[in-house]
CSV table of C-alpha atoms in Angstrom, one decimal:
chain,number,residue,atom,x,y,z
A,1,UNK,CA,53.8,40.8,125.8
A,2,UNK,CA,55.8,39.2,128.6
A,3,UNK,CA,57.2,35.4,128.3
A,4,UNK,CA,54.8,33.5,130.7
A,5,UNK,CA,56.2,30.8,133.2
A,6,UNK,CA,54.7,27.9,131.0
A,7,UNK,CA,56.6,29.2,127.8
A,8,UNK,CA,59.7,29.5,129.7
A,9,UNK,CA,59.1,25.9,130.9
A,10,UNK,CA,58.6,24.7,127.6
A,11,UNK,CA,61.6,26.7,125.8
A,12,UNK,CA,63.7,25.0,128.7
A,13,UNK,CA,62.5,21.8,128.3
A,14,UNK,CA,62.9,21.8,124.5
A,15,UNK,CA,67.0,23.4,124.4
A,16,UNK,CA,68.4,23.0,128.1
A,17,UNK,CA,69.0,19.6,129.9
A,18,UNK,CA,66.1,19.4,131.2
A,19,UNK,CA,63.0,21.6,132.3
A,20,UNK,CA,64.8,23.2,135.0
A,21,UNK,CA,68.1,23.8,133.3
A,22,UNK,CA,67.9,27.6,132.9
A,23,UNK,CA,71.2,28.0,132.6
A,24,UNK,CA,72.6,26.6,129.3
A,25,UNK,CA,73.7,28.7,126.6
A,26,UNK,CA,71.4,27.3,124.0
A,27,UNK,CA,68.5,27.6,126.5
A,28,UNK,CA,69.2,31.5,127.1
A,29,UNK,CA,69.6,32.0,123.4
A,30,UNK,CA,66.4,30.6,123.1
A,31,UNK,CA,64.4,33.0,125.6
A,32,UNK,CA,66.0,35.9,124.2
A,33,UNK,CA,65.3,34.9,120.9
A,34,UNK,CA,61.0,34.2,122.6
A,35,UNK,CA,61.6,38.1,123.8
A,36,UNK,CA,63.6,39.7,120.7
A,37,UNK,CA,60.3,38.6,118.6
A,38,UNK,CA,57.9,40.0,121.1
A,39,UNK,CA,59.7,43.5,121.3
A,40,UNK,CA,59.6,43.5,117.8
A,41,UNK,CA,56.3,42.5,117.3
A,42,UNK,CA,55.3,45.5,120.0
A,43,UNK,CA,57.4,48.1,118.3
A,44,UNK,CA,55.7,47.3,114.6
A,45,UNK,CA,53.1,48.5,116.4
A,46,UNK,CA,54.9,51.5,118.5
A,47,UNK,CA,57.3,52.7,116.6
A,48,UNK,CA,58.3,55.6,119.1
A,49,UNK,CA,58.8,53.4,122.0
A,50,UNK,CA,62.4,54.2,122.0
A,51,UNK,CA,62.9,52.7,125.5
A,52,UNK,CA,61.7,49.8,124.0
A,53,UNK,CA,63.9,49.9,121.4
A,54,UNK,CA,66.9,50.5,123.6
A,55,UNK,CA,66.2,47.1,125.6
A,56,UNK,CA,65.6,45.3,122.2
A,57,UNK,CA,69.1,46.5,121.2
A,58,UNK,CA,70.7,45.7,124.5
A,59,UNK,CA,68.8,42.0,124.4
A,60,UNK,CA,70.1,41.6,120.6
A,61,UNK,CA,73.8,42.3,121.6
A,62,UNK,CA,73.5,39.9,124.8
A,63,UNK,CA,72.6,37.4,122.3
A,64,UNK,CA,74.8,37.8,119.9
A,65,UNK,CA,77.8,37.3,122.5
A,66,UNK,CA,76.0,34.1,123.5
A,67,UNK,CA,75.7,32.7,120.1
A,68,UNK,CA,79.3,33.7,119.3
A,69,UNK,CA,80.6,31.9,122.4
A,70,UNK,CA,78.4,28.9,121.5
A,71,UNK,CA,79.6,28.7,117.9
A,72,UNK,CA,83.5,28.4,119.4
A,73,UNK,CA,82.2,25.9,121.5
A,74,UNK,CA,80.1,23.6,119.2
A,75,UNK,CA,79.7,24.4,115.7
A,76,UNK,CA,77.2,21.3,115.3
A,77,UNK,CA,75.1,22.3,117.9
A,78,UNK,CA,75.3,26.0,117.1
A,79,UNK,CA,74.1,25.2,113.8
A,80,UNK,CA,71.3,23.0,114.8
A,81,UNK,CA,70.1,26.0,117.0
A,82,UNK,CA,70.0,28.8,115.2
A,83,UNK,CA,68.2,26.5,111.8
A,84,UNK,CA,65.4,25.4,114.9
A,85,UNK,CA,65.1,29.5,116.0
A,86,UNK,CA,64.8,30.6,112.7
A,87,UNK,CA,68.1,33.0,113.5
A,88,UNK,CA,69.6,34.5,109.8
A,89,UNK,CA,73.3,34.1,110.8
């Protein structure tokens, strides 16, 4: 299930500076987290979908890189973000 534009808009409004802020680190991490949740649910039903598995692994790697950057940039905002998103780190 793809993330709809309304869901993206609400994610960007909540985690970005405003609704049109699609490039901030926190907004990108929130979007990647939502996509990871969708792909994980898909893979629970379709265990042999290796293309989706590879896409999930790439997305997790991108999110990990952004999280490392965000932690270096602002530790308190990083801690707040992972608490809000429920990411285990």
